[in-house]
């Protein structure tokens, strides 16, 4: 199950990247992009691409959360570093006191 979700997540990531790269720039901060004439004509194509990007992004996030929940359930608690330090203190020699 985890492998299937991982493959789906990778495919969704590739689709999301390609959808973002295919979108037209609106020319915000850099002063480049479409003019006012082309802006009105390309509005419908941008609407579809924006909706498709939002849907794929939502699916990607849901798939990532599902992967996290599944892999978290498979983890078993292990001993901490403090447990190993406490075990080592029994074997270590004591420090002599200077009078």
Coordinates of N, CA, C and O in Angstrom, one line a residue:
X1 N 0.8 -1.2 0.0 CA 0.0 0.0 0.0 C 0.9 1.3 0.0 O 0.5 2.2 -0.7
X2 N 1.9 1.2 0.8 CA 2.8 2.3 0.9 C 3.5 2.6 -0.5 O 3.7 3.8 -0.9
X3 N 3.9 1.5 -1.2 CA 4.6 1.7 -2.4 C 3.6 2.3 -3.5 O 4.1 3.1 -4.3
X4 N 2.4 1.9 -3.5 CA 1.4 2.4 -4.4 C 1.2 3.9 -4.2 O 1.2 4.7 -5.1
X5 N 1.1 4.3 -2.9 CA 0.9 5.7 -2.6 C 2.1 6.5 -3.0 O 2.0 7.6 -3.4
X6 N 3.3 5.9 -2.8 CA 4.5 6.6 -3.2 C 4.6 6.8 -4.7 O 5.0 7.9 -5.1
X7 N 4.2 5.9 -5.5 CA 4.2 6.0 -6.9 C 3.2 7.1 -7.3 O 3.5 7.9 -8.2
X8 N 2.0 7.0 -6.7 CA 1.0 8.0 -7.1 C 1.5 9.4 -6.7 O 1.3 10.4 -7.4
X9 N 2.2 9.5 -5.5 CA 2.7 10.8 -5.1 C 3.7 11.4 -6.1 O 3.7 12.6 -6.4
X10 N 4.6 10.5 -6.6 CA 5.6 11.0 -7.5 C 5.0 11.4 -8.8 O 5.3 12.4 -9.4
X11 N 4.0 10.6 -9.3 CA 3.3 11.0 -10.5 C 2.5 12.3 -10.3 O 2.6 13.2 -11.2
X12 N 1.9 12.5 -9.2 CA 1.2 13.8 -8.9 C 2.2 15.0 -8.9 O 1.9 16.1 -9.3
X13 N 3.4 14.7 -8.3 CA 4.4 15.8 -8.2 C 4.8 16.2 -9.6 O 5.0 17.4 -9.9
X14 N 5.0 15.2 -10.5 CA 5.5 15.5 -11.9 C 4.4 16.2 -12.6 O 4.6 17.2 -13.4
X15 N 3.1 15.8 -12.5 CA 2.0 16.5 -13.1 C 1.9 17.9 -12.6 O 1.7 18.9 -13.4
X16 N 2.0 18.1 -11.3 CA 1.9 19.5 -10.7 C 3.0 20.4 -11.2 O 2.8 21.5 -11.6
X17 N 4.2 19.9 -11.3 CA 5.3 20.7 -11.8 C 5.1 21.1 -13.3 O 5.3 22.2 -13.7
X18 N 4.6 20.1 -14.1 CA 4.4 20.4 -15.5 C 3.2 21.4 -15.6 O 3.2 22.3 -16.5
X19 N 2.1 21.3 -14.8 CA 1.0 22.2 -14.9 C 1.5 23.7 -14.5 O 1.1 24.6 -15.1
X20 N 2.3 23.8 -13.5 CA 2.8 25.1 -13.1 C 3.7 25.7 -14.2 O 3.6 26.9 -14.5
X21 N 4.5 24.9 -14.8 CA 5.4 25.4 -15.9 C 4.7 25.7 -17.1 O 5.1 26.6 -17.9
X22 N 3.5 25.1 -17.4 CA 2.8 25.4 -18.6 C 1.9 26.6 -18.5 O 1.4 27.2 -19.5
X23 N 1.7 27.1 -17.3 CA 0.8 28.3 -17.1 C 1.5 29.5 -17.7 O 2.7 29.7 -17.6
X24 N 0.7 30.5 -18.1 CA 1.2 31.7 -18.6 C 1.5 32.7 -17.5 O 0.8 32.7 -16.5
X25 N 2.6 33.4 -17.7 CA 2.9 34.4 -16.7 C 2.0 35.6 -16.7 O 1.6 36.1 -17.8
X26 N 1.6 36.1 -15.6 CA 0.7 37.3 -15.5 C 1.5 38.5 -15.4 O 1.0 39.6 -15.4
X27 N 2.9 38.4 -15.4 CA 3.7 39.6 -15.5 C 3.7 40.4 -14.2 O 3.8 41.7 -14.4
X28 N 3.7 39.9 -13.1 CA 3.6 40.6 -11.8 C 4.7 41.6 -11.6 O 4.7 42.7 -12.0
X29 N 5.8 41.1 -10.9 CA 6.8 42.0 -10.4 C 7.9 42.3 -11.5 O 8.5 43.4 -11.4
X30 N 8.1 41.5 -12.5 CA 9.1 41.7 -13.4 C 8.8 42.6 -14.6 O 9.6 43.0 -15.4
X31 N 7.5 42.9 -14.7 CA 7.0 43.8 -15.8 C 7.0 43.1 -17.2 O 6.9 43.7 -18.2
X32 N 7.0 41.7 -17.1 CA 6.9 41.0 -18.4 C 5.6 40.2 -18.3 O 4.9 40.1 -17.3
X33 N 5.2 39.7 -19.5 CA 4.0 38.8 -19.5 C 3.0 39.3 -20.6 O 3.5 39.9 -21.6
X34 N 1.8 39.0 -20.4 CA 0.8 39.3 -21.5 C 0.3 40.7 -21.4 O 0.3 41.4 -20.4
X35 N 0.0 41.3 -22.6 CA -0.5 42.6 -22.6 C -2.0 42.6 -22.2 O -2.6 41.5 -22.0
X36 N -2.6 43.8 -22.2 CA -4.1 43.8 -21.8 C -4.9 43.1 -22.8 O -5.9 42.5 -22.5
X37 N -4.6 43.2 -24.1 CA -5.3 42.5 -25.2 C -5.3 41.0 -25.0 O -6.4 40.4 -25.0
X38 N -4.2 40.5 -24.8 CA -4.0 39.0 -24.7 C -4.5 38.6 -23.3 O -4.9 37.4 -23.2
X39 N -4.5 39.4 -22.3 CA -5.0 39.1 -21.0 C -6.4 38.7 -21.0 O -6.8 37.7 -20.4
X40 N -7.3 39.4 -21.7 CA -8.7 39.1 -21.8 C -9.0 37.8 -22.6 O -9.9 37.1 -22.3
X41 N -8.2 37.6 -23.6 CA -8.4 36.4 -24.4 C -7.9 35.1 -23.8 O -8.5 34.1 -24.0
X42 N -6.9 35.2 -23.0 CA -6.3 34.0 -22.4 C -6.9 33.7 -21.0 O -6.4 32.9 -20.3
X43 N -8.0 34.4 -20.6 CA -8.6 34.2 -19.3 C -9.2 32.8 -19.1 O -9.0 32.2 -18.1
X44 N -9.8 32.3 -20.2 CA -10.5 31.0 -20.0 C -9.4 29.9 -19.9 O -9.6 28.9 -19.1
X45 N -8.3 30.0 -20.7 CA -7.3 28.9 -20.6 C -6.6 29.0 -19.2 O -6.3 28.0 -18.6
X46 N -6.4 30.2 -18.7 CA -5.8 30.3 -17.4 C -6.7 29.8 -16.3 O -6.3 29.2 -15.3
X47 N -8.0 29.9 -16.5 CA -9.0 29.4 -15.5 C -8.9 27.9 -15.4 O -8.9 27.3 -14.3
X48 N -8.9 27.2 -16.5 CA -8.8 25.8 -16.5 C -7.4 25.3 -15.9 O -7.4 24.4 -15.1
X49 N -6.3 26.0 -16.3 CA -5.0 25.6 -15.8 C -5.0 25.8 -14.3 O -4.4 25.0 -13.5
X50 N -5.5 26.9 -13.8 CA -5.5 27.2 -12.4 C -6.3 26.2 -11.6 O -5.9 25.8 -10.5
X51 N -7.5 25.9 -12.1 CA -8.3 24.9 -11.4 C -7.7 23.5 -11.4 O -7.7 22.8 -10.4
X52 N -7.0 23.1 -12.6 CA -6.4 21.8 -12.6 C -5.2 21.8 -11.7 O -4.9 20.8 -11.0
X53 N -4.5 22.9 -11.6 CA -3.3 23.0 -10.6 C -3.8 22.9 -9.2 O -3.2 22.2 -8.4
X54 N -4.9 23.5 -8.9 CA -5.4 23.5 -7.5 C -5.9 22.0 -7.2 O -5.7 21.5 -6.1
X55 N -6.5 21.3 -8.1 CA -7.0 20.0 -7.9 C -5.8 19.0 -7.7 O -5.8 18.2 -6.7
X56 N -4.8 19.1 -8.6 CA -3.6 18.2 -8.5 C -2.9 18.5 -7.2 O -2.4 17.6 -6.5
X57 N -2.8 19.8 -6.8 CA -2.1 20.2 -5.6 C -2.8 19.6 -4.4 O -2.1 19.1 -3.4
X58 N -4.1 19.7 -4.4 CA -4.9 19.1 -3.2 C -4.7 17.6 -3.2 O -4.5 17.0 -2.1
X59 N -4.7 16.9 -4.3 CA -4.5 15.5 -4.3 C -3.1 15.1 -3.8 O -2.9 14.1 -3.1
X60 N -2.1 15.9 -4.2 CA -0.7 15.7 -3.8 C -0.6 15.9 -2.3 O 0.1 15.0 -1.6
X61 N -1.2 16.9 -1.7 CA -1.1 17.1 -0.3 C -1.8 15.9 0.5 O -1.3 15.4 1.5
X62 N -3.0 15.5 0.0 CA -3.7 14.4 0.6 C -2.9 13.1 0.6 O -2.8 12.4 1.5
X63 N -2.3 12.9 -0.6 CA -1.4 11.7 -0.7 C -0.2 11.7 0.2 O 0.2 10.7 0.8
X64 N 0.4 12.9 0.3 CA 1.6 13.0 1.2 C 1.2 12.8 2.6 O 1.9 12.2 3.4
X65 N 0.0 13.3 3.0 CA -0.4 13.1 4.4 C -0.7 11.6 4.7 O -0.4 11.1 5.7
X66 N -1.3 11.0 3.7 CA -1.6 9.5 3.8 C -0.3 8.7 3.9 O -0.2 7.8 4.8
X67 N 0.7 9.1 3.2 CA 2.0 8.4 3.3 C 2.6 8.6 4.6 O 3.2 7.7 5.2
X68 N 2.5 9.8 5.2 CA 3.0 10.1 6.5 C 2.3 9.3 7.6 O 3.0 8.7 8.5
X69 N 1.0 9.2 7.5 CA 0.2 8.5 8.5 C 0.6 7.0 8.4 O 0.7 6.3 9.4
X70 N 0.7 6.4 7.2 CA 1.0 5.0 7.0 C 2.4 4.7 7.6 O 2.6 3.7 8.3
X71 N 3.3 5.5 7.2 CA 4.7 5.2 7.6 C 4.9 5.4 9.1 O 5.7 4.8 9.8
X72 N 4.1 6.3 9.7 CA 4.2 6.6 11.2 C 3.7 5.4 11.9 O 4.2 5.1 13.0
X73 N 2.7 4.7 11.4 CA 2.1 3.5 12.1 C 3.1 2.4 12.1 O 3.0 1.5 13.0
X74 N 4.0 2.3 11.1 CA 4.9 1.2 11.1 C 6.2 1.4 11.9 O 6.9 0.5 12.1
X75 N 6.4 2.6 12.5 CA 7.5 2.9 13.3 C 7.4 2.3 14.7 O 6.3 2.3 15.3
X76 N 8.4 1.7 15.2 CA 8.4 1.2 16.6 C 9.3 2.1 17.4 O 10.4 2.5 16.9
X77 N 9.0 2.3 18.6 CA 9.9 3.1 19.5 C 11.2 2.4 19.8 O 11.2 1.2 20.0
X78 N 12.2 3.1 19.7 CA 13.6 2.6 20.0 C 14.1 3.2 21.3 O 13.5 4.2 21.8
X79 N 15.2 2.7 21.8 CA 15.8 3.2 23.0 C 16.4 4.6 22.6 O 16.9 4.8 21.5
X80 N 16.4 5.5 23.6 CA 17.0 6.8 23.4 C 18.4 6.8 23.7 O 19.0 5.9 24.3
X81 N 19.1 7.9 23.4 CA 20.5 8.1 23.7 C 20.7 8.1 25.2 O 21.7 7.6 25.7
X82 N 19.8 8.6 25.9 CA 19.9 8.7 27.4 C 19.9 7.3 28.0 O 20.6 7.1 29.0
X83 N 19.2 6.4 27.4 CA 19.2 5.0 28.0 C 20.6 4.4 27.8 O 21.1 3.7 28.7
X84 N 21.3 4.6 26.7 CA 22.6 4.1 26.5 C 23.6 4.7 27.3 O 24.6 4.1 27.8
X85 N 23.4 6.0 27.6 CA 24.4 6.7 28.5 C 24.3 6.2 29.9 O 25.3 6.0 30.6
X86 N 23.0 5.9 30.4 CA 22.9 5.4 31.7 C 23.4 4.0 31.8 O 24.0 3.6 32.9
X87 N 23.4 3.2 30.8 CA 24.0 1.9 30.8 C 25.5 2.0 30.8 O 26.2 1.2 31.5
X88 N 26.1 2.9 30.2 CA 27.5 3.1 30.2 C 28.1 3.6 31.5 O 29.2 3.3 31.9
X89 N 27.3 4.3 32.3 CA 27.8 4.8 33.5 C 28.1 3.7 34.6 O 28.9 3.9 35.5
X90 N 27.4 2.6 34.4 CA 27.7 1.5 35.4 C 29.1 0.9 35.2 O 29.7 0.5 36.1
X91 N 29.6 0.9 33.9 CA 30.9 0.3 33.6 C 32.0 1.3 33.8 O 33.2 0.9 33.9
X92 N 31.8 2.6 33.8 CA 32.8 3.5 33.9 C 33.4 3.6 35.3 O 32.7 3.5 36.2
X93 N 34.7 3.8 35.3 CA 35.4 3.9 36.7 C 35.0 5.3 37.3 O 34.7 6.3 36.7
X94 N 35.1 5.3 38.7 CA 34.7 6.5 39.4 C 36.0 7.4 39.4 O 37.1 6.9 39.4
X95 N 35.8 8.7 39.5 CA 36.8 9.7 39.5 C 37.3 9.8 41.0 O 36.5 10.0 41.9
X96 N 38.6 9.7 41.2 CA 39.1 9.8 42.6 C 39.0 11.3 43.0 O 39.2 12.2 42.2
X97 N 38.8 11.4 44.3 CA 38.7 12.8 44.9 C 40.0 13.2 45.4 O 40.8 12.4 46.0
X98 N 40.4 14.5 45.1 CA 41.6 15.0 45.6 C 41.4 15.7 47.0 O 40.5 16.5 47.1
X99 N 42.2 15.4 47.9 CA 42.1 16.1 49.3 C 43.2 17.1 49.5 O 44.2 17.1 49.2

